[in-house]
Each structure stands twice: as structure tokens, then as C-alpha cells.
Coordinates of C-alpha atoms and ligand atoms in Angstrom, one line a residue:
X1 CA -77.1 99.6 178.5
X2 CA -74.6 96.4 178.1
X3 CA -71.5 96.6 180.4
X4 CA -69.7 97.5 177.0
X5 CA -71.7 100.7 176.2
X6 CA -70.1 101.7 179.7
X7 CA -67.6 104.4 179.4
X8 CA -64.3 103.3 181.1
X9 CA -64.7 106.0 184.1
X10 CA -67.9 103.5 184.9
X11 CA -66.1 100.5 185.0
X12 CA -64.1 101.6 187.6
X13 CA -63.3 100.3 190.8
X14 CA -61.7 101.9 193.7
X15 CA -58.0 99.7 194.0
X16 CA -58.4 97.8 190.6
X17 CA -55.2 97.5 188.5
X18 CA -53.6 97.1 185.1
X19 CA -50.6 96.3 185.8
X20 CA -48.2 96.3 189.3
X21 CA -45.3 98.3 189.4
X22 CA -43.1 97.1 192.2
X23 CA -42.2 100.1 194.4
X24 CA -42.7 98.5 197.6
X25 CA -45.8 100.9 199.1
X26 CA -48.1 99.4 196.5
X27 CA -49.1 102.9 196.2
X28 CA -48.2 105.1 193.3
X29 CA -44.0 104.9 192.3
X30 CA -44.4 108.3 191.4
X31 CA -44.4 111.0 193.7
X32 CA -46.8 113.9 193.5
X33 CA -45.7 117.4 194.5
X34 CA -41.9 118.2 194.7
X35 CA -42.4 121.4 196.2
X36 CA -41.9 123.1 193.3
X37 CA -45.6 124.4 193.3
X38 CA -46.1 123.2 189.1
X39 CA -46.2 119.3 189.9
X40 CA -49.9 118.5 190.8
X41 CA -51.0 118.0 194.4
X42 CA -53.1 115.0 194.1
X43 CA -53.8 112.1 191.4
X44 CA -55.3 112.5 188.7
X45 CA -59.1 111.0 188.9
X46 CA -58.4 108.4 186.7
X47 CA -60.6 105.0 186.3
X48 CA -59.0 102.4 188.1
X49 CA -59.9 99.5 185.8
X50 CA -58.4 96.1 184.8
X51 CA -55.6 95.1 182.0
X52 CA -59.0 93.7 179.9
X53 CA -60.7 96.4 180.6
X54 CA -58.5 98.9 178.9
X55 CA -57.7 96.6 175.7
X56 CA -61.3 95.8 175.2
X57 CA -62.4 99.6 175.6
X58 CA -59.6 101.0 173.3
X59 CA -60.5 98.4 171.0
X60 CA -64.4 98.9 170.8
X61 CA -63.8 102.9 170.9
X62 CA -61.8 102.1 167.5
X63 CA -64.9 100.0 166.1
X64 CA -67.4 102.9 167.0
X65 CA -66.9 104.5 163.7
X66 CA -66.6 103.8 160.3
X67 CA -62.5 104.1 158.8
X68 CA -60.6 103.0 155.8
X69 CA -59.7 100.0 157.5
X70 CA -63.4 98.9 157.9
X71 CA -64.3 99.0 155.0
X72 CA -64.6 100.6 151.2
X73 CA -64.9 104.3 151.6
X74 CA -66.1 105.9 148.2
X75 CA -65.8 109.8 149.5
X76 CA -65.6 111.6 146.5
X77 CA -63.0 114.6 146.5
X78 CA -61.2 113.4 149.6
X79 CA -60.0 109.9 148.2
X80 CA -59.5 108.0 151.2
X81 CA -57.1 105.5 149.6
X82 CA -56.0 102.1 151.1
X83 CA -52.8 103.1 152.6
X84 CA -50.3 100.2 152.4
X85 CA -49.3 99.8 156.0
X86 CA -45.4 99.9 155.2
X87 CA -46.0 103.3 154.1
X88 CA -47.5 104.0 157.8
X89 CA -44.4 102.1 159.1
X90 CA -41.4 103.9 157.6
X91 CA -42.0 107.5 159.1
X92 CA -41.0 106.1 162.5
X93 CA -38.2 105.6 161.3
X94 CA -37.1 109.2 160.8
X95 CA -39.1 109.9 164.4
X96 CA -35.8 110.6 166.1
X97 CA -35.0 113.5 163.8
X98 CA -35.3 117.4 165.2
X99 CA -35.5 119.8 162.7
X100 CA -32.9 122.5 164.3
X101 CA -30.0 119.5 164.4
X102 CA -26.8 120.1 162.5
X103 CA -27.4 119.6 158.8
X104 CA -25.0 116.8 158.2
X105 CA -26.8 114.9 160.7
X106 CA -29.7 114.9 158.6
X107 CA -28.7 114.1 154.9
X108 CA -30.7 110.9 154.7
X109 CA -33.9 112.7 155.3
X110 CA -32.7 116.1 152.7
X111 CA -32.3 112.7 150.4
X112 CA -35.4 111.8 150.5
X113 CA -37.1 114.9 150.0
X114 CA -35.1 115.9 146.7
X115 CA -35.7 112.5 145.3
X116 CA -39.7 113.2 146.3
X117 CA -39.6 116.4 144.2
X118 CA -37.9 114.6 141.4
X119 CA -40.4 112.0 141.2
X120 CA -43.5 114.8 141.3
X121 CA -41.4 116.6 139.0
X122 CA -41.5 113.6 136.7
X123 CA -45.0 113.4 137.2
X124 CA -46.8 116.8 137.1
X125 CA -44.3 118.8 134.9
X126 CA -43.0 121.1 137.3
X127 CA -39.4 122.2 137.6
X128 CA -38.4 122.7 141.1
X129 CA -40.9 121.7 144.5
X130 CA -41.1 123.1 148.1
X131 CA -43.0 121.4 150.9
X132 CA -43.4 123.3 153.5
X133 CA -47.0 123.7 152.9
X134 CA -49.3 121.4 155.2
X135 CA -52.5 121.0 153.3
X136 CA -54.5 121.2 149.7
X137 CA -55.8 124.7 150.5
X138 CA -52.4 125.6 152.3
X139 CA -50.2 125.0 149.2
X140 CA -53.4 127.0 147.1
X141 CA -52.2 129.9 149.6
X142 CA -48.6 129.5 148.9
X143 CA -49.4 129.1 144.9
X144 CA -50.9 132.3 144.6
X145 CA -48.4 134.0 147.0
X146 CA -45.9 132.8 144.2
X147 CA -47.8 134.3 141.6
X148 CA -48.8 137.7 143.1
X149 CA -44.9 137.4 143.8
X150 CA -44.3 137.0 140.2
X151 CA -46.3 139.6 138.7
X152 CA -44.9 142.1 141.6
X153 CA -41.2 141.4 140.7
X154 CA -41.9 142.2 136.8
X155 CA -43.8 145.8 138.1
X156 CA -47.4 144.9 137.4
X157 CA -49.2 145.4 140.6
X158 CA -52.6 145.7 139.1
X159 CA -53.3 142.7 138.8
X160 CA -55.8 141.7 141.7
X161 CA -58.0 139.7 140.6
X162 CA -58.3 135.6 139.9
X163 CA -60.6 133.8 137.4
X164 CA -62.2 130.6 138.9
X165 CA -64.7 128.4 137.8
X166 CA -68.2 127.9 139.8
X167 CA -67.4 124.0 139.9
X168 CA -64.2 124.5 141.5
X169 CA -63.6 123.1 145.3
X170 CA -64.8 126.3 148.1
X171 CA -60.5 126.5 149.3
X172 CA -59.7 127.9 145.8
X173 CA -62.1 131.3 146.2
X174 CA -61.0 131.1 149.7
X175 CA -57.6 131.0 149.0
X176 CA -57.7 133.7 146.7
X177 CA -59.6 135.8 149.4
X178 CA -57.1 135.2 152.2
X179 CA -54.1 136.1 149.4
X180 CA -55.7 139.5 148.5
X181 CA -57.1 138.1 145.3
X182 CA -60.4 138.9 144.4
X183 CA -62.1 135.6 143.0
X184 CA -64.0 136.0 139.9
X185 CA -66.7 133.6 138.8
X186 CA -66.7 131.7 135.6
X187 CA -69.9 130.0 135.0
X188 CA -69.5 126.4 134.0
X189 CA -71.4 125.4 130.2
X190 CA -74.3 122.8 130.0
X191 CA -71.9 120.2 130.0
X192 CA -69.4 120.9 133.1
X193 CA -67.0 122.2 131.3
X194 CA -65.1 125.9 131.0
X195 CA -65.8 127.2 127.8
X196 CA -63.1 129.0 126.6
X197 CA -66.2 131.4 125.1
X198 CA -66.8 132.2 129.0
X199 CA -63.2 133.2 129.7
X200 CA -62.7 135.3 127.1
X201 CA -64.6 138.2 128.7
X202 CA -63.0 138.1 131.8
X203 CA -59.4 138.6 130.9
X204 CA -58.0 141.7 131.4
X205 CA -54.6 143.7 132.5
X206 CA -56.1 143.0 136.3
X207 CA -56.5 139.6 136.0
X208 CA -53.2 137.7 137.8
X209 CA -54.5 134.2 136.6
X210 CA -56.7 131.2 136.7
X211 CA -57.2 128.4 139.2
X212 CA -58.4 125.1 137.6
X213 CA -58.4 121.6 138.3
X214 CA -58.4 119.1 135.7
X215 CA -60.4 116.8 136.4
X216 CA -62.8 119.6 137.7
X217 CA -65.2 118.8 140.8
X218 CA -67.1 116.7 138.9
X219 CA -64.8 114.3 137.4
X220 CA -64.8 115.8 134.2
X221 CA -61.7 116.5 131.9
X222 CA -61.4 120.0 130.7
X223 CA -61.0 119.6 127.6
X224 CA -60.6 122.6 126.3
X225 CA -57.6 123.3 128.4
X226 CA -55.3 123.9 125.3
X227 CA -57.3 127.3 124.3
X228 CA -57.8 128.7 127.7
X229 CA -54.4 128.3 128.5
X230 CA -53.3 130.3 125.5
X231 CA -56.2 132.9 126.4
X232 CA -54.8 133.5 130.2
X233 CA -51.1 133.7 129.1
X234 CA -51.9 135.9 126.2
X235 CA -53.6 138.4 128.9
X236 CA -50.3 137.7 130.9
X237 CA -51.6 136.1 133.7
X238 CA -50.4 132.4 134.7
X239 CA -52.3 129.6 135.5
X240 CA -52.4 127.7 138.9
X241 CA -53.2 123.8 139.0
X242 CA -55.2 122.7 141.9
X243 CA -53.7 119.1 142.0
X244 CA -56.5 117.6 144.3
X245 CA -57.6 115.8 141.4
X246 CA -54.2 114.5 140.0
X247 CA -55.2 110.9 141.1
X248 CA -56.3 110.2 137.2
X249 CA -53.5 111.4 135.6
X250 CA -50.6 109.8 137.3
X251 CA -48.5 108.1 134.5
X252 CA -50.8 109.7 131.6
X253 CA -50.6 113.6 131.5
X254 CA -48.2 116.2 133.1
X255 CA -50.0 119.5 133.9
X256 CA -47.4 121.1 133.1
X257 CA -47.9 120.0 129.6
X258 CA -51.4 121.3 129.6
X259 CA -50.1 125.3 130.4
X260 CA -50.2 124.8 134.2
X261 CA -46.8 127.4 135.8
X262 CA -47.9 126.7 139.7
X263 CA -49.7 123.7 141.4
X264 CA -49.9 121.6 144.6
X265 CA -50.0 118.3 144.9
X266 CA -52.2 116.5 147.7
X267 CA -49.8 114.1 148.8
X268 CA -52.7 112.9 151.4
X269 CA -55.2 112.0 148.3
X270 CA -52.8 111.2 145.3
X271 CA -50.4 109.2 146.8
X272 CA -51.5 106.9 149.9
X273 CA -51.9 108.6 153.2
X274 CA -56.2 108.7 153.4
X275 CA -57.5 112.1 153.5
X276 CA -60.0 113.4 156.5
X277 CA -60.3 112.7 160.1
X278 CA -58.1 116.3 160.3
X279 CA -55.0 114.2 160.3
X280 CA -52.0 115.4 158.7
X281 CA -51.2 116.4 155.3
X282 CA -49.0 117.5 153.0
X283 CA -49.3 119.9 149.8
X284 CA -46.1 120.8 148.3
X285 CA -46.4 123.8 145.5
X286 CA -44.2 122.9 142.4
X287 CA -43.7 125.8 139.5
X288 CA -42.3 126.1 136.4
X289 CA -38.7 127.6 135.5
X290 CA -39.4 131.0 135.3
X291 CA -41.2 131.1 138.5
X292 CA -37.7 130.0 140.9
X293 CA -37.1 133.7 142.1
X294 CA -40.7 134.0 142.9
X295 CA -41.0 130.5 144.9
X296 CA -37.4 131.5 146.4
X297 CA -38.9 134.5 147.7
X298 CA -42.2 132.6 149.2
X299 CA -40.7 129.1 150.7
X300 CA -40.5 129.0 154.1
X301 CA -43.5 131.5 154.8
X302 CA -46.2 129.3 155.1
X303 CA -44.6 126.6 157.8
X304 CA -41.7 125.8 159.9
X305 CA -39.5 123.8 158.4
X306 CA -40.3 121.5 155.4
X307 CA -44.2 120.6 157.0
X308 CA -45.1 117.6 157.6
X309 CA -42.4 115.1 156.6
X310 CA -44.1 111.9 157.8
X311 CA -46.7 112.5 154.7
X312 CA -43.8 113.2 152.4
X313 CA -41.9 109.9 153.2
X314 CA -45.5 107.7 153.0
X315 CA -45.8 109.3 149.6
X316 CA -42.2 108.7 148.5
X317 CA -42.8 104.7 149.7
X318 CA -45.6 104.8 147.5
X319 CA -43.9 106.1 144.4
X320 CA -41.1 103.4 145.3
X321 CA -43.6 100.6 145.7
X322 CA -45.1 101.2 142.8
X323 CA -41.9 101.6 140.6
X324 CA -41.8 103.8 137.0
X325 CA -43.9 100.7 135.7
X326 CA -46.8 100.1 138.0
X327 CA -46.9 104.3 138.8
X328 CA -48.1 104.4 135.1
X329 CA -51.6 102.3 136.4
X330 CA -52.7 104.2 138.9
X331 CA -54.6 107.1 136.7
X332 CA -56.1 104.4 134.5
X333 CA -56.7 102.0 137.5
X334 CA -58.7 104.9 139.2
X335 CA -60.4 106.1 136.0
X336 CA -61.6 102.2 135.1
X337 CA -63.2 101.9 138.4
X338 CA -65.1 105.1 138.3
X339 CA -67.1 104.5 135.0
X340 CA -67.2 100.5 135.8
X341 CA -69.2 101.9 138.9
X342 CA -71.0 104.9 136.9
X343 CA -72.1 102.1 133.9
X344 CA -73.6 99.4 136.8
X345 CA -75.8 102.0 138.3
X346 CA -76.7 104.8 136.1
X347 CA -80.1 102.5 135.3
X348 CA -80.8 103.0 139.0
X349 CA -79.5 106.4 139.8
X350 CA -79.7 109.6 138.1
X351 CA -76.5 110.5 136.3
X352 CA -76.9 114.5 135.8
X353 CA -74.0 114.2 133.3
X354 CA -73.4 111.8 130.6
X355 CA -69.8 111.4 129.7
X356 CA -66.5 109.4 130.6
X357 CA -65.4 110.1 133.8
X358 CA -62.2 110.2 135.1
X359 CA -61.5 108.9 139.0
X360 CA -64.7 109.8 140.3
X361 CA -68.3 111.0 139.1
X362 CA -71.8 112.5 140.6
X363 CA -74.7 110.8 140.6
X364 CA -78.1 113.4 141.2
X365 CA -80.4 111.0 143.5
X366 CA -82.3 107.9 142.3
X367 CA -84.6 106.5 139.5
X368 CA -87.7 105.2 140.2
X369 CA -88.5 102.1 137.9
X370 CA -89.6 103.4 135.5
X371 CA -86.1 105.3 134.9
X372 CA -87.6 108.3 136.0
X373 CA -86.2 110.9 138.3
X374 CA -86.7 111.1 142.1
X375 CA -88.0 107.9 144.9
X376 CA -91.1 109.5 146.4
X377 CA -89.9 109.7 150.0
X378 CA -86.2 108.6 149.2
X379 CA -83.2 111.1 149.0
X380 CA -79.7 111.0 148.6
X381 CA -79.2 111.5 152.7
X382 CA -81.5 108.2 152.7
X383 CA -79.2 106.3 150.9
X384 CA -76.1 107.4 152.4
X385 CA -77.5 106.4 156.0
X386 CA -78.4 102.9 154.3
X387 CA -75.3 102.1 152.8
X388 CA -73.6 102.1 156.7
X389 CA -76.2 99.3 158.0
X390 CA -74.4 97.0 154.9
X391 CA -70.4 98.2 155.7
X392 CA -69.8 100.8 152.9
X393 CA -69.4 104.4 154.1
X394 CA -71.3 107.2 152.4
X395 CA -70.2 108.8 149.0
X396 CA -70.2 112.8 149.5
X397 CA -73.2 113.7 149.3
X398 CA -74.9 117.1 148.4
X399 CA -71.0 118.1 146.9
X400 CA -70.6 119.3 144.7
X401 CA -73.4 122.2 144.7
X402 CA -74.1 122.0 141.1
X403 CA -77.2 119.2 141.9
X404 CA -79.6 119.2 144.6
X405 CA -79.3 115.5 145.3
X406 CA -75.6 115.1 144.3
X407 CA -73.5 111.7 145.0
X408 CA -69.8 112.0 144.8
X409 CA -68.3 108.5 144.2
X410 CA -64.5 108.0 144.1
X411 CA -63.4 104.5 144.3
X412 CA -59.4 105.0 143.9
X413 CA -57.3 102.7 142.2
X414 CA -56.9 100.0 145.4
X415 CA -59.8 98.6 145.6
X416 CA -60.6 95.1 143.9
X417 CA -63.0 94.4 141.3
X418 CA -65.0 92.3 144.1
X419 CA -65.3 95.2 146.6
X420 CA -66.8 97.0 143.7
X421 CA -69.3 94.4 142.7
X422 CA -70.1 94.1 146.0
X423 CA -70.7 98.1 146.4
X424 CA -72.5 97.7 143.2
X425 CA -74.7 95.2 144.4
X426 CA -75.8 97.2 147.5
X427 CA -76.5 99.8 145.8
X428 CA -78.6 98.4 143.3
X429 CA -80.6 96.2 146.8
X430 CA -80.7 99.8 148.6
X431 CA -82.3 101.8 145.1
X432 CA -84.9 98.9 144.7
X433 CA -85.5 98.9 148.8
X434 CA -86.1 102.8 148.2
X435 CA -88.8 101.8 145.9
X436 CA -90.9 99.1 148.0
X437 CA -90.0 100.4 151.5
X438 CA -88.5 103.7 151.5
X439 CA -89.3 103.6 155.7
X440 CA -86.9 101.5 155.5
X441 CA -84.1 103.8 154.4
X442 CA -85.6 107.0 156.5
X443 CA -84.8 105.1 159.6
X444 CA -81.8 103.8 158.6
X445 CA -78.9 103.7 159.5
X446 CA -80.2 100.4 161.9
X447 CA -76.7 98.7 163.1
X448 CA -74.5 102.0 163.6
X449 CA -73.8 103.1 167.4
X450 CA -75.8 106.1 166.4
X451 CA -78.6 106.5 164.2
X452 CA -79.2 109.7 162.7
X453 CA -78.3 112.3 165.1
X454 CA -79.2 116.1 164.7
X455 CA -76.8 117.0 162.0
X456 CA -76.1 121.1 163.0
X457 CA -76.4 120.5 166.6
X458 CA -73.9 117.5 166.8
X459 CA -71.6 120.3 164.8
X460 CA -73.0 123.4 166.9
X461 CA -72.8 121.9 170.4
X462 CA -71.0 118.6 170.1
X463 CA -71.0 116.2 173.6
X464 CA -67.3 115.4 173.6
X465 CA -66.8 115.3 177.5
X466 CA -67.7 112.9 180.1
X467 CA -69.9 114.5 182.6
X468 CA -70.6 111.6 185.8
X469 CA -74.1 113.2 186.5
X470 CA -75.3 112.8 182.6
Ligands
PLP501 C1 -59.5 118.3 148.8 C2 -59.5 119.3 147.8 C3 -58.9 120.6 148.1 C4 -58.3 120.9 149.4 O1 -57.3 120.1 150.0 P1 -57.1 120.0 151.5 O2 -55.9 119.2 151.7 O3 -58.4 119.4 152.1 O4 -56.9 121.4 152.1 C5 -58.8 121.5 147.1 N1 -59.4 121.2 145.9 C6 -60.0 120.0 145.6 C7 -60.5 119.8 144.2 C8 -60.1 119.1 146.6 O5 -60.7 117.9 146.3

């Protein structure tokens, strides 16, 4: 072990010092214990280590795993954008603000959110915006909270059940769940899509509406959203737009032209702040005009306040960066680098699907090469573990369910042609190494801090203490 696989509390040494606080004793300036019996008695046991010391380990803690700072990060469905740094910057400056202060005090920030629902509203179609809700699935809570609310203030209270289709992300059945909605399956056809055929069926007077996304899980436009949305509103149920997938159609289609009444936006995903890692996020439910009373009666259930208002101001300096021009690339930017990505590989890697894509795609494991399905000895965990020893984080992998070697890839609309050829290109070397050497990829990955650890029990019973004796 090299002195800089030491954890800090082993690098201590009894006396050492960052920094010297004059306050004459040398010993600690502040006291512990007041006598009021909740200060602590004695110091804590922390490592008593050098100025260096502490840069360098904070600094090589930060290098330990892989971020969206260190390199492309295809992960399909989560779109861990490039977040411009001056959209990390700005919510500082609101960091001053408490949310129970006088009103008046706070008209800059009340600003900012009403011109943040005007610009989704241009975007999506919707009419009028709330944001307390703190998450994707969160705002899929408050969504259908608006709709049972709707169908409860016209009287119809029987209807209890929501169609959703097999493809669709595991939130929107469990959002239905946790709402009282009993989900009901609609099988996807041959080619990914809802067929209007399969809907039909299903509609009934219990029915209180459908949750789609468009692009669905797998990339795909739904097509046939015209026909089902006539279909659901002519059974009187509504439908609900799960806008994890808005990315594509940013500046080319408004759900709300497509039939949508209710949908949240992933303000993490679409617009700049980089999904996962559990950090904050923000999913504000817009609806149509006839659903106000029923979003009026909802708002302000789900969170304190208006949720997480550093994600809302990253998203609004997005929109502003990018201006009514340049907002209009970003679903074509996104969409162009998907396929450019699906055409370069699909000689190399099975592609379960043939069609346009929109800002992301699934691949089902590799071609051997002949062009023939499945690497002896080579799956799609292999090449995700590979692609780390060359500086690319994984695609998802085995998501969605629909493939038993599926390969998510998302490459958002920031990335440059380069980093694309050059993700291209290493995907392309790691398929052909799959072929001549697939040892190769079962050990990998070979430059990572840690290999391949044991996947359930680093999630069952994960290490995350420091123990001296260990
Ligand atoms: C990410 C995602 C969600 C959930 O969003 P969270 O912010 O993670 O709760 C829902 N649907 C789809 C299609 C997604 O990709």
C-alpha cells in the first residue's frame, strides 16, 4: 500500500498541524465543555495531519471515482449533461435567502421562478407550473394527485385505475401505486411502440388515464400518439407526460400539442444540472388550463416551499444561455448524436431495434465477426467494466428490461463530435478485443481503484466506515 492509499486517520501524527490559530496556549482556541452538559467533554479524535496532507487527500478522494467532469458519461435515461459551471455558480447567489422571510424581501427570486414557468410553458405546452416537487418520480406523484383531483372534483370517483406501458421507467407503476392507482400493463408491439390496437381494450369508465413518455425508454418516438390520445380522452381519462425524456424535443415539439393535460419536467436531465449521485433535483408538474383548480388544490403537498430552488435557477441560466435561438438546437443536437453513435457501431453491436432514434438508443450485446449475435465469453457487464480502463463511464446496462444484454447510450447535446469519435473508436477496439481476448475484458476493469467488486454485497453490506483494526 503507497503512502496515498493511506486513509487520512493513518497519516496522522500526534501534534501535526494545518494551520496555527494564534490563541496563545497553542492548544485548541476553542473551549470544550461550558457546563452546559450538550457541549462535548473532550476533542474530537480527529487526524492531526499537515496543510498538504489534507489538499492532496481531498483531492485524490475526488479522483477515486468516475464524474461528469472526468470524462464523457453516456448513462442512458439519467443524462448526465455537461453542466456549464456558471450555472453551478449563480445559486450561491440566492444562498442568503430563508424561505419564511417577508415576501417583498424576496421578489427577485418569485422573479425568477415565474419567468422559469414561462419559459417551460413555452416549451412543453403547459399553461401554468408548480415546483415544489423535488424529483422525476416526485412530480409523477404530484401529476397523478392532480389528476385523481380532477376526476374527484367532476364526481367520478371510479376511476382507479392507470394504463402504462411495459417500456415505461419502474417510478411511473410506482407512482401510480403510492397515489392509489392501480397500474395497468400495456404490452409494447414488435417494434417498441404502443399500438393504439393495444389500448383500445383497456379503456374503460375506471380508467383515470395514461402515463407515457415520448421518447419512450427506448428512444423511440411514439408515433401513434395522435390516436391514443383521442382514445384516452374519448374514455374521459387524461393523459400524464413523463418528461424524463423531453431532452429531444426541446425547440421541436410541445407535449402539449401531442394531447398531454399533466407532465413534469426533469429539470436535473433536460436542462443542465447532471442527474445521479442522489444530489438534488427538481421536477416541476405543469398542466393544462382546465386542470388550475385541481393543481391549486395539490401545490404545496408534496414539499415545503417551492423545492429545490438552486436546480430551478441552474435551469433558468441554461434557458438564458442558450437564448430562444440556440434553445431550438438542443433536441436536434441530442437526437444527431445518438444515431451518429448508433450508425458507427451497429456493425459491432447488436441493435435489437432498427429505427431513428431520438436522444438515446439500446444496443442488445455484441456481434461477433461474422455480424452475428453474442461474443462467446463476452457480455455487456464485460464491456461496461472495459470502457472505465480507457476514461468513458459505462452506458446503462441491463435497462431497459426489454433485452437481456441491453446498452443504454445517451450522449446529450454537449458533447463534441471528437469526444464521440473517440467513444466510437473505443468501442469499436473493446468489441474486436472481445473477440481475440475476451480474458481481457472479464478482468477488466485494470486501472480503476476497484476492480469488480461483489455487486449485491457492496449494495447489501457496503464498508463505508473507517474501522483502525481493519
Ligand atoms: C429518470 C427518469 C424518471 C425518474 O426521475 P427521477 O428524477 O430519477 O425521480 C422517470 N422516467 C424516466 C423515463 C426517467 O428516465
Amino acid at each position: 500500500m503507497s503512502y496515498y492509499d493511506r486513509l487520512i486517520f493513518e497519516l496522522s501524527k500526534s501534534g501535526r498541524r494545518g494551520a496555527y490559530v494564534p490563541c496563545g496556549t497553542g492548544k485548541a482556541p476553542v473551549p470544550f465543555g461550558n457546563g452546559s452538559g450538550i457541549w462535548r467533554k473532550q476533542a474530537p479524535a480527529l487526524p492531526e495531519v499537515s496543510e498538504p496532507d489534507v489538499v492532496r487527500h481531498y483531492t485524490r478522494l475526488s479522483q477515486l471515482n468516475f464524474g461528469v467532469d472526468s470524462g464523457f458519461y453516456p448513462l442512458g435515461s439519467c443524462t448526465m449533461k455537461y453542466n456549464p459551471k456558471i450555472c453551478d455558480a449563480l445559486p450561491s447567489l440566492f444562498a442568503d435567502l430563508h424561505p419564511l422571510q417577508d415576501e417583498e424581501t424576496v421578489a427577485g427570486a418569485r422573479e425568477l421562478l415565474s419567468r422559469t414557468g414561462r419559459f417551460l410553458s413555452a416549451v412543453t405546452g403547459m399553461k401554468h407550473f408548480t415546483f415544489s416537487p423535488c424529483a422525476g418520480a416526485h412530480g409523477e406523484l404530484t401529476g397523478l394527485m392532480i389528476m385523481r383531483r380532477f376526476h374527484e372534483m367532476r364526481g367520478d370517483t371510479a376511476r382507479t385505475r392507470i394504463l402504462v406501458p411495459d417500456s415505461a421507467h419502474g417510478t411511473n407503476p410506482a407512482s401510480a401505486a403510492l397515489c392509489g392507482l392501480e397500474p395497468v400493463t400495456v404490452p409494447s408491439g414488435p417494434d417498441g411502440l404502443v399500438d393504439p390496437e393495444a389500448v383500445k381494450p383497456l379503456l374503460g369508465p375506471d380508467i383515470a388515464g395514461i402515463m407515457l413518455t415520448n421518447p419512450n425508454t427506448l428512444g423511440l418516438f411514439e408515433k401513434r400518439i395522435g390516436e391514443i390520445a383521442s382514445l384516452v380522452h374519448g374514455c374521459g381519462g387524461l393523459l400524464y407526460y413523463d418528461g424524463a425524456n423531453l431532452n429531444p424535443l426541446v425547440g421541436v415539439l410541445r407535449p402539449g400539442d401531442m394531447g398531454f393535460d399533466i407532465l413534469h419536467v426533469n429539470l436535473h436531465k433536460t436542462f443542465a444540472t447532471p442527474h445521479g449521485g442522489g444530489g438534488p433535483g427538481s421536477g416541476p408538474v405543469g398542466v393544462c388550463a382546465a386542470l388550475k383548480p385541481a393543481l391549486d388544490a395539490v401545490d404545496g403537498k408534496v414539499s415545503a416551499f417551492h423545492g429545490n430552488f438552486g436546480v430551478v435557477v441552474r435551469a433558468y441560466a441554461y434557458l438564458l444561455m442558450l437564448g430562444r435561438e440556440h434553445v431550438k438546437e438542443l433536441g436536434p443536437f441530442s437526437t444527431l448524436s445518438a444515431n451518429y453513435i448508433k450508425e458507427s457501431l451497429r456493425d459491432k453491436y447488436k441493435l435489437p431495434i432498427d429505427s431513428v432514434c431520438k436522444h438515446e438508443f439500446v444496443f442488445d450485446g455484441l456481434l461477433d465477426d461474422g455480424g452475428r449475435e453474442g461474443v462467446p465469453g463476452a457480455t455487456t457487464l464485460d464491456v461496461a467494466k472495459r470502457l472505465l480502463d480507457y476514461g468513458f463511464h459505462a452506458p446503462t446496462i441491463y435497462f431497459p428490461l426489454l433485452f437481456h444484454q441491453s446498452m443504454m447510450i445517451e450522449p446529450t447535446e454537449t458533447e463534441s463530435l471528437e469526444t464521440l469519435d473517440e467513444f466510437i473508436a473505443v468501442m469499436r477496439r473493446i468489441a474486436e478485443e472481445a473477440a481475440s481476448d475476451p480474458a481481457l475484458l472479464k478482468s477488466a476493469p485494470h486501472h480503476t481503484p476497484v476492480s469488480r467488486p461483489d455487486e449485491t454485497e457492496a449494495a447489501r453490506h457496503p464498508v463505508l466506515k473507517y474501522s483502525p483494526d481493519k
